[in-house]
């Protein structure tokens, strides 16, 4: 599954680039960038995509294949993903929400992109971190499509108990198999089951567990009046994110 986290995917009509941007000491995140071959499209302001918790590029390939020839696309993977290069021991507080927004800001700074000129597209954790960053003046934007943001992370009781327990690494493979079983039971559509099985099997479980422990303590503030970016929020009752974070069928 290492191939899920390396190389710049080449998509028709655009030039691809893979970057690793240092966002904090000893932490670099993976960034994928496509510039349209058409010079008039290449001169447009970028769309920045921030995917969901643990998601892999393959799940976004069909959508991005349609976009990359029309305008520049920057795809930023968050630090809980296996692609991140972390050269010290990870801690729970490495994955607190505030860090994700600053990571995205650091990437844009490295690329010379003004966030006020960005059209954003995000899902799940990516959408939540952007709302948090808008509210706290870390990021701005011209427009933002937020797909299924998490206002909080209300894990089921069994998951909260499990997350509080010390979990030695030798049981990680069994936990992954259990997570795959849960997702397959709660996801009706076969294509979704395949995508989420593939994503789960390609994770760094230690980072996901620490990220879960950080997320469970987080909820979006009730007052979001400081977030001035024009946003469109989309949700669906069948999002697999909800299947995992809530004890409802999806």
PDB file of C-alpha atoms in Angstrom:
ATOM      1  CA  UNK A   1       0.000   0.000   0.000  1.00  0.00           C
ATOM      2  CA  UNK A   2       3.034   2.336  -0.004  1.00  0.00           C
ATOM      3  CA  UNK A   3       2.178   3.330  -3.585  1.00  0.00           C
ATOM      4  CA  UNK A   4      -0.879   5.146  -2.164  1.00  0.00           C
ATOM      5  CA  UNK A   5       1.448   7.698  -0.595  1.00  0.00           C
ATOM      6  CA  UNK A   6       4.122   8.392  -3.171  1.00  0.00           C
ATOM      7  CA  UNK A   7       4.548   9.914  -6.589  1.00  0.00           C
ATOM      8  CA  UNK A   8       2.690  12.641  -8.462  1.00  0.00           C
ATOM      9  CA  UNK A   9      -0.348  11.099 -10.212  1.00  0.00           C
ATOM     10  CA  UNK A  10      -0.271  12.138 -13.862  1.00  0.00           C
ATOM     11  CA  UNK A  11      -3.712  13.237 -15.050  1.00  0.00           C
ATOM     12  CA  UNK A  12      -4.662  14.202 -18.634  1.00  0.00           C
ATOM     13  CA  UNK A  13      -4.213  17.831 -19.637  1.00  0.00           C
ATOM     14  CA  UNK A  14      -1.973  18.933 -16.784  1.00  0.00           C
ATOM     15  CA  UNK A  15       1.587  18.773 -15.484  1.00  0.00           C
ATOM     16  CA  UNK A  16       1.916  17.080 -12.088  1.00  0.00           C
ATOM     17  CA  UNK A  17       4.283  17.733  -9.210  1.00  0.00           C
ATOM     18  CA  UNK A  18       4.736  16.158  -5.765  1.00  0.00           C
ATOM     19  CA  UNK A  19       6.150  18.320  -2.964  1.00  0.00           C
ATOM     20  CA  UNK A  20       6.918  17.793   0.703  1.00  0.00           C
ATOM     21  CA  UNK A  21       6.535  21.023   2.644  1.00  0.00           C
ATOM     22  CA  UNK A  22       7.931  21.410   6.162  1.00  0.00           C
ATOM     23  CA  UNK A  23       5.077  22.813   8.253  1.00  0.00           C
ATOM     24  CA  UNK A  24       6.707  22.449  11.693  1.00  0.00           C
ATOM     25  CA  UNK A  25      10.073  21.214  12.963  1.00  0.00           C
ATOM     26  CA  UNK A  26      10.469  17.546  11.901  1.00  0.00           C
ATOM     27  CA  UNK A  27       7.057  17.470  10.199  1.00  0.00           C
ATOM     28  CA  UNK A  28       6.508  17.738   6.431  1.00  0.00           C
ATOM     29  CA  UNK A  29       3.216  17.142   4.618  1.00  0.00           C
ATOM     30  CA  UNK A  30       2.722  15.847   1.097  1.00  0.00           C
ATOM     31  CA  UNK A  31       1.327  18.243  -1.499  1.00  0.00           C
ATOM     32  CA  UNK A  32       0.210  17.353  -5.023  1.00  0.00           C
ATOM     33  CA  UNK A  33       0.052  20.116  -7.587  1.00  0.00           C
ATOM     34  CA  UNK A  34      -1.324  20.166 -11.127  1.00  0.00           C
ATOM     35  CA  UNK A  35      -0.921  23.007 -13.604  1.00  0.00           C
ATOM     36  CA  UNK A  36      -3.035  22.884 -16.790  1.00  0.00           C
ATOM     37  CA  UNK A  37      -1.158  22.460 -20.045  1.00  0.00           C
ATOM     38  CA  UNK A  38      -3.389  25.185 -21.495  1.00  0.00           C
ATOM     39  CA  UNK A  39      -1.621  28.465 -20.639  1.00  0.00           C
ATOM     40  CA  UNK A  40      -4.859  30.440 -20.254  1.00  0.00           C
ATOM     41  CA  UNK A  41      -6.176  27.910 -17.705  1.00  0.00           C
ATOM     42  CA  UNK A  42      -2.773  27.782 -15.989  1.00  0.00           C
ATOM     43  CA  UNK A  43      -2.959  31.516 -15.265  1.00  0.00           C
ATOM     44  CA  UNK A  44      -6.171  31.195 -13.228  1.00  0.00           C
ATOM     45  CA  UNK A  45      -6.191  31.322  -9.424  1.00  0.00           C
ATOM     46  CA  UNK A  46      -5.928  27.860  -7.847  1.00  0.00           C
ATOM     47  CA  UNK A  47      -8.468  25.559  -6.319  1.00  0.00           C
ATOM     48  CA  UNK A  48      -7.045  24.077  -3.122  1.00  0.00           C
ATOM     49  CA  UNK A  49      -8.357  20.660  -2.102  1.00  0.00           C
ATOM     50  CA  UNK A  50      -8.067  19.466   1.509  1.00  0.00           C
ATOM     51  CA  UNK A  51      -9.311  15.859   1.709  1.00  0.00           C
ATOM     52  CA  UNK A  52     -10.828  14.051   4.672  1.00  0.00           C
ATOM     53  CA  UNK A  53      -9.380  12.113   7.585  1.00  0.00           C
ATOM     54  CA  UNK A  54      -7.147   9.307   6.352  1.00  0.00           C
ATOM     55  CA  UNK A  55      -8.378   9.586   2.759  1.00  0.00           C
ATOM     56  CA  UNK A  56      -6.134   8.539  -0.124  1.00  0.00           C
ATOM     57  CA  UNK A  57      -5.797  10.247  -3.494  1.00  0.00           C
ATOM     58  CA  UNK A  58      -7.376   7.370  -5.420  1.00  0.00           C
ATOM     59  CA  UNK A  59     -10.757   8.259  -3.969  1.00  0.00           C
ATOM     60  CA  UNK A  60     -10.488  11.726  -5.519  1.00  0.00           C
ATOM     61  CA  UNK A  61      -8.958  10.717  -8.839  1.00  0.00           C
ATOM     62  CA  UNK A  62     -12.227  10.805 -10.878  1.00  0.00           C
ATOM     63  CA  UNK A  63     -13.145  14.308  -9.684  1.00  0.00           C
ATOM     64  CA  UNK A  64      -9.655  15.788 -10.018  1.00  0.00           C
ATOM     65  CA  UNK A  65      -9.220  14.253 -13.466  1.00  0.00           C
ATOM     66  CA  UNK A  66     -12.092  16.478 -14.583  1.00  0.00           C
ATOM     67  CA  UNK A  67     -10.657  19.595 -12.924  1.00  0.00           C
ATOM     68  CA  UNK A  68      -6.920  19.646 -13.558  1.00  0.00           C
ATOM     69  CA  UNK A  69      -7.085  20.683 -17.211  1.00  0.00           C
ATOM     70  CA  UNK A  70      -9.312  23.665 -16.360  1.00  0.00           C
ATOM     71  CA  UNK A  71      -7.413  25.421 -13.553  1.00  0.00           C
ATOM     72  CA  UNK A  72      -4.468  24.885 -11.206  1.00  0.00           C
ATOM     73  CA  UNK A  73      -5.173  22.408  -8.404  1.00  0.00           C
ATOM     74  CA  UNK A  74      -3.283  22.083  -5.126  1.00  0.00           C
ATOM     75  CA  UNK A  75      -4.090  18.970  -3.058  1.00  0.00           C
ATOM     76  CA  UNK A  76      -2.830  19.077   0.543  1.00  0.00           C
ATOM     77  CA  UNK A  77      -2.651  15.955   2.704  1.00  0.00           C
ATOM     78  CA  UNK A  78      -2.961  16.453   6.456  1.00  0.00           C
ATOM     79  CA  UNK A  79      -0.333  15.273   8.894  1.00  0.00           C
ATOM     80  CA  UNK A  80      -2.172  12.214  10.255  1.00  0.00           C
ATOM     81  CA  UNK A  81      -1.779  10.506   6.880  1.00  0.00           C
ATOM     82  CA  UNK A  82       0.946   7.980   6.171  1.00  0.00           C
ATOM     83  CA  UNK A  83       2.400  10.305   3.549  1.00  0.00           C
ATOM     84  CA  UNK A  84       3.521  12.866   6.159  1.00  0.00           C
ATOM     85  CA  UNK A  85       7.213  12.751   6.992  1.00  0.00           C
ATOM     86  CA  UNK A  86       7.569  12.940  10.766  1.00  0.00           C
ATOM     87  CA  UNK A  87      11.084  12.341  12.045  1.00  0.00           C
ATOM     88  CA  UNK A  88      10.399  12.258  15.772  1.00  0.00           C
ATOM     89  CA  UNK A  89       8.043  10.416  18.084  1.00  0.00           C
ATOM     90  CA  UNK A  90       4.466  11.525  17.502  1.00  0.00           C
ATOM     91  CA  UNK A  91       2.194  12.757  20.285  1.00  0.00           C
ATOM     92  CA  UNK A  92      -1.541  13.295  20.574  1.00  0.00           C
ATOM     93  CA  UNK A  93      -1.217  17.073  20.576  1.00  0.00           C
ATOM     94  CA  UNK A  94       0.566  16.931  17.196  1.00  0.00           C
ATOM     95  CA  UNK A  95      -2.867  16.282  15.673  1.00  0.00           C
ATOM     96  CA  UNK A  96      -4.935  18.980  17.362  1.00  0.00           C
ATOM     97  CA  UNK A  97      -7.159  20.912  14.963  1.00  0.00           C
ATOM     98  CA  UNK A  98      -5.227  24.170  15.268  1.00  0.00           C
ATOM     99  CA  UNK A  99      -2.123  22.553  13.771  1.00  0.00           C
ATOM    100  CA  UNK A 100      -3.914  21.462  10.593  1.00  0.00           C
ATOM    101  CA  UNK A 101      -4.975  25.000   9.689  1.00  0.00           C
ATOM    102  CA  UNK A 102      -1.474  26.337  10.265  1.00  0.00           C
ATOM    103  CA  UNK A 103      -0.061  23.486   8.151  1.00  0.00           C
ATOM    104  CA  UNK A 104      -2.276  24.505   5.216  1.00  0.00           C
ATOM    105  CA  UNK A 105      -1.255  28.147   5.681  1.00  0.00           C
ATOM    106  CA  UNK A 106       2.425  27.107   5.692  1.00  0.00           C
ATOM    107  CA  UNK A 107       1.956  25.186   2.430  1.00  0.00           C
ATOM    108  CA  UNK A 108       0.327  28.172   0.729  1.00  0.00           C
ATOM    109  CA  UNK A 109       3.117  30.416   1.993  1.00  0.00           C
ATOM    110  CA  UNK A 110       5.729  28.064   0.534  1.00  0.00           C
ATOM    111  CA  UNK A 111       3.915  28.053  -2.821  1.00  0.00           C
ATOM    112  CA  UNK A 112       3.438  31.834  -2.842  1.00  0.00           C
ATOM    113  CA  UNK A 113      -0.365  31.572  -2.831  1.00  0.00           C
ATOM    114  CA  UNK A 114      -2.524  34.191  -1.104  1.00  0.00           C
ATOM    115  CA  UNK A 115      -5.335  32.316   0.652  1.00  0.00           C
ATOM    116  CA  UNK A 116      -7.725  35.218  -0.045  1.00  0.00           C
ATOM    117  CA  UNK A 117      -7.538  34.309  -3.768  1.00  0.00           C
ATOM    118  CA  UNK A 118      -8.228  30.597  -3.257  1.00  0.00           C
ATOM    119  CA  UNK A 119     -11.372  28.640  -4.081  1.00  0.00           C
ATOM    120  CA  UNK A 120     -11.438  25.807  -1.547  1.00  0.00           C
ATOM    121  CA  UNK A 121     -12.842  22.295  -1.815  1.00  0.00           C
ATOM    122  CA  UNK A 122     -12.706  20.049   1.255  1.00  0.00           C
ATOM    123  CA  UNK A 123     -14.331  17.112   2.982  1.00  0.00           C
ATOM    124  CA  UNK A 124     -14.736  15.708   6.477  1.00  0.00           C
ATOM    125  CA  UNK A 125     -11.699  16.638   8.603  1.00  0.00           C
ATOM    126  CA  UNK A 126     -10.477  18.884   5.772  1.00  0.00           C
ATOM    127  CA  UNK A 127     -13.727  20.853   5.900  1.00  0.00           C
ATOM    128  CA  UNK A 128     -13.650  21.083   9.706  1.00  0.00           C
ATOM    129  CA  UNK A 129     -10.075  22.365   9.819  1.00  0.00           C
ATOM    130  CA  UNK A 130     -10.888  25.036   7.234  1.00  0.00           C
ATOM    131  CA  UNK A 131     -13.888  26.332   9.200  1.00  0.00           C
ATOM    132  CA  UNK A 132     -11.692  26.448  12.304  1.00  0.00           C
ATOM    133  CA  UNK A 133      -8.969  28.296  10.356  1.00  0.00           C
ATOM    134  CA  UNK A 134     -11.456  30.808   8.893  1.00  0.00           C
ATOM    135  CA  UNK A 135     -12.857  31.525  12.347  1.00  0.00           C
ATOM    136  CA  UNK A 136      -9.373  32.052  13.807  1.00  0.00           C
ATOM    137  CA  UNK A 137      -8.067  34.256  10.957  1.00  0.00           C
ATOM    138  CA  UNK A 138      -5.483  31.660   9.935  1.00  0.00           C
ATOM    139  CA  UNK A 139      -6.879  31.337   6.396  1.00  0.00           C
ATOM    140  CA  UNK A 140      -9.069  33.411   4.108  1.00  0.00           C
ATOM    141  CA  UNK A 141     -10.650  32.542   0.774  1.00  0.00           C
ATOM    142  CA  UNK A 142     -12.721  33.629  -2.189  1.00  0.00           C
ATOM    143  CA  UNK A 143     -15.141  30.719  -1.860  1.00  0.00           C
ATOM    144  CA  UNK A 144     -15.303  27.406  -0.029  1.00  0.00           C
ATOM    145  CA  UNK A 145     -17.208  24.171  -0.674  1.00  0.00           C
ATOM    146  CA  UNK A 146     -17.310  22.137   2.522  1.00  0.00           C
ATOM    147  CA  UNK A 147     -18.382  18.516   2.143  1.00  0.00           C
ATOM    148  CA  UNK A 148     -19.657  16.911   5.382  1.00  0.00           C
ATOM    149  CA  UNK A 149     -17.689  18.918   7.962  1.00  0.00           C
ATOM    150  CA  UNK A 150     -17.655  17.472  11.481  1.00  0.00           C
ATOM    151  CA  UNK A 151     -19.064  19.957  14.026  1.00  0.00           C
ATOM    152  CA  UNK A 152     -17.741  17.514  16.619  1.00  0.00           C
ATOM    153  CA  UNK A 153     -16.392  13.986  16.762  1.00  0.00           C
ATOM    154  CA  UNK A 154     -18.932  11.987  18.765  1.00  0.00           C
ATOM    155  CA  UNK A 155     -17.419   8.536  18.597  1.00  0.00           C
ATOM    156  CA  UNK A 156     -19.635   5.674  19.784  1.00  0.00           C
ATOM    157  CA  UNK A 157     -19.173   4.602  23.412  1.00  0.00           C
ATOM    158  CA  UNK A 158     -17.221   1.459  22.467  1.00  0.00           C
ATOM    159  CA  UNK A 159     -14.812   3.555  20.378  1.00  0.00           C
ATOM    160  CA  UNK A 160     -14.301   6.101  23.163  1.00  0.00           C
ATOM    161  CA  UNK A 161     -13.444   3.307  25.600  1.00  0.00           C
ATOM    162  CA  UNK A 162     -11.064   1.759  23.092  1.00  0.00           C
ATOM    163  CA  UNK A 163      -9.334   5.076  22.394  1.00  0.00           C
ATOM    164  CA  UNK A 164      -8.610   5.616  26.093  1.00  0.00           C
ATOM    165  CA  UNK A 165      -6.876   2.269  26.421  1.00  0.00           C
ATOM    166  CA  UNK A 166      -3.131   1.795  25.853  1.00  0.00           C
ATOM    167  CA  UNK A 167      -2.924  -0.107  22.594  1.00  0.00           C
ATOM    168  CA  UNK A 168       0.340  -1.968  21.917  1.00  0.00           C
ATOM    169  CA  UNK A 169       1.460  -2.010  18.307  1.00  0.00           C
ATOM    170  CA  UNK A 170       1.126  -5.783  17.915  1.00  0.00           C
ATOM    171  CA  UNK A 171      -2.686  -5.474  18.040  1.00  0.00           C
ATOM    172  CA  UNK A 172      -2.822  -2.732  15.370  1.00  0.00           C
ATOM    173  CA  UNK A 173      -3.431  -5.172  12.476  1.00  0.00           C
ATOM    174  CA  UNK A 174      -6.424  -6.637  14.334  1.00  0.00           C
ATOM    175  CA  UNK A 175      -7.806  -3.140  14.921  1.00  0.00           C
ATOM    176  CA  UNK A 176      -7.521  -2.344  11.222  1.00  0.00           C
ATOM    177  CA  UNK A 177      -9.406  -5.530  10.336  1.00  0.00           C
ATOM    178  CA  UNK A 178     -12.089  -4.597  12.877  1.00  0.00           C
ATOM    179  CA  UNK A 179     -12.397  -1.092  11.399  1.00  0.00           C
ATOM    180  CA  UNK A 180     -12.736  -2.565   7.910  1.00  0.00           C
ATOM    181  CA  UNK A 181     -15.491  -4.865   9.203  1.00  0.00           C
ATOM    182  CA  UNK A 182     -17.365  -1.908  10.744  1.00  0.00           C
ATOM    183  CA  UNK A 183     -17.138   0.175   7.564  1.00  0.00           C
ATOM    184  CA  UNK A 184     -18.247  -2.714   5.367  1.00  0.00           C
ATOM    185  CA  UNK A 185     -21.282  -3.317   7.574  1.00  0.00           C
ATOM    186  CA  UNK A 186     -22.320   0.345   7.550  1.00  0.00           C
ATOM    187  CA  UNK A 187     -21.618   1.206   3.913  1.00  0.00           C
ATOM    188  CA  UNK A 188     -24.277   0.114   1.433  1.00  0.00           C
ATOM    189  CA  UNK A 189     -22.643   0.939  -1.887  1.00  0.00           C
ATOM    190  CA  UNK A 190     -19.994  -1.491  -3.144  1.00  0.00           C
ATOM    191  CA  UNK A 191     -17.757   1.206  -4.633  1.00  0.00           C
ATOM    192  CA  UNK A 192     -17.658   3.007  -1.291  1.00  0.00           C
ATOM    193  CA  UNK A 193     -16.809  -0.209   0.521  1.00  0.00           C
ATOM    194  CA  UNK A 194     -13.860  -0.803  -1.807  1.00  0.00           C
ATOM    195  CA  UNK A 195     -12.582   2.775  -1.448  1.00  0.00           C
ATOM    196  CA  UNK A 196     -12.796   2.834   2.334  1.00  0.00           C
ATOM    197  CA  UNK A 197     -11.322  -0.655   2.734  1.00  0.00           C
ATOM    198  CA  UNK A 198      -8.371   0.469   0.603  1.00  0.00           C
ATOM    199  CA  UNK A 199      -7.982   3.678   2.630  1.00  0.00           C
ATOM    200  CA  UNK A 200      -8.058   1.899   5.997  1.00  0.00           C
ATOM    201  CA  UNK A 201      -5.546  -0.743   4.937  1.00  0.00           C
ATOM    202  CA  UNK A 202      -3.057   1.910   3.830  1.00  0.00           C
ATOM    203  CA  UNK A 203      -2.956   3.966   7.049  1.00  0.00           C
ATOM    204  CA  UNK A 204      -0.372   4.599   9.735  1.00  0.00           C
ATOM    205  CA  UNK A 205      -2.536   3.358  12.596  1.00  0.00           C
ATOM    206  CA  UNK A 206      -0.490   4.996  15.361  1.00  0.00           C
ATOM    207  CA  UNK A 207      -1.116   8.400  13.807  1.00  0.00           C
ATOM    208  CA  UNK A 208      -4.800   7.650  13.254  1.00  0.00           C
ATOM    209  CA  UNK A 209      -5.238   6.631  16.894  1.00  0.00           C
ATOM    210  CA  UNK A 210      -3.495   9.750  18.164  1.00  0.00           C
ATOM    211  CA  UNK A 211      -5.492  11.876  15.726  1.00  0.00           C
ATOM    212  CA  UNK A 212      -8.722  10.264  16.986  1.00  0.00           C
ATOM    213  CA  UNK A 213      -7.743  11.014  20.582  1.00  0.00           C
ATOM    214  CA  UNK A 214      -7.139  14.645  19.626  1.00  0.00           C
ATOM    215  CA  UNK A 215     -10.342  14.940  17.576  1.00  0.00           C
ATOM    216  CA  UNK A 216     -12.581  13.479  20.264  1.00  0.00           C
ATOM    217  CA  UNK A 217     -11.781  16.518  22.404  1.00  0.00           C
ATOM    218  CA  UNK A 218     -12.690  18.979  19.654  1.00  0.00           C
ATOM    219  CA  UNK A 219     -15.907  20.649  18.574  1.00  0.00           C
ATOM    220  CA  UNK A 220     -16.470  23.678  16.372  1.00  0.00           C
ATOM    221  CA  UNK A 221     -17.350  26.838  18.325  1.00  0.00           C
ATOM    222  CA  UNK A 222     -21.017  27.787  18.384  1.00  0.00           C
ATOM    223  CA  UNK A 223     -20.154  31.317  17.271  1.00  0.00           C
ATOM    224  CA  UNK A 224     -18.617  31.309  13.791  1.00  0.00           C
ATOM    225  CA  UNK A 225     -19.320  34.951  13.060  1.00  0.00           C
ATOM    226  CA  UNK A 226     -15.646  35.665  12.439  1.00  0.00           C
ATOM    227  CA  UNK A 227     -15.574  33.281   9.452  1.00  0.00           C
ATOM    228  CA  UNK A 228     -16.193  35.615   6.517  1.00  0.00           C
ATOM    229  CA  UNK A 229     -15.358  33.259   3.616  1.00  0.00           C
ATOM    230  CA  UNK A 230     -18.462  32.555   1.456  1.00  0.00           C
ATOM    231  CA  UNK A 231     -19.184  28.863   2.112  1.00  0.00           C
ATOM    232  CA  UNK A 232     -21.431  26.168   0.687  1.00  0.00           C
ATOM    233  CA  UNK A 233     -21.897  23.278   3.130  1.00  0.00           C
ATOM    234  CA  UNK A 234     -23.004  19.885   1.801  1.00  0.00           C
ATOM    235  CA  UNK A 235     -23.894  16.818   3.850  1.00  0.00           C
ATOM    236  CA  UNK A 236     -25.497  13.446   3.226  1.00  0.00           C
ATOM    237  CA  UNK A 237     -27.012  10.849   5.517  1.00  0.00           C
ATOM    238  CA  UNK A 238     -24.857   8.141   3.948  1.00  0.00           C
ATOM    239  CA  UNK A 239     -21.405   9.665   4.402  1.00  0.00           C
ATOM    240  CA  UNK A 240     -18.972   6.975   5.676  1.00  0.00           C
ATOM    241  CA  UNK A 241     -17.445   9.648   7.949  1.00  0.00           C
ATOM    242  CA  UNK A 242     -20.704   9.716   9.877  1.00  0.00           C
ATOM    243  CA  UNK A 243     -20.802   5.928   9.889  1.00  0.00           C
ATOM    244  CA  UNK A 244     -17.534   5.874  11.803  1.00  0.00           C
ATOM    245  CA  UNK A 245     -17.972   8.868  14.112  1.00  0.00           C
ATOM    246  CA  UNK A 246     -21.597   8.316  15.015  1.00  0.00           C
ATOM    247  CA  UNK A 247     -23.428   5.225  16.110  1.00  0.00           C
ATOM    248  CA  UNK A 248     -26.071   5.566  13.399  1.00  0.00           C
ATOM    249  CA  UNK A 249     -26.492   3.516  10.229  1.00  0.00           C
ATOM    250  CA  UNK A 250     -25.148   5.050   7.065  1.00  0.00           C
TER     251      UNK A 250
END
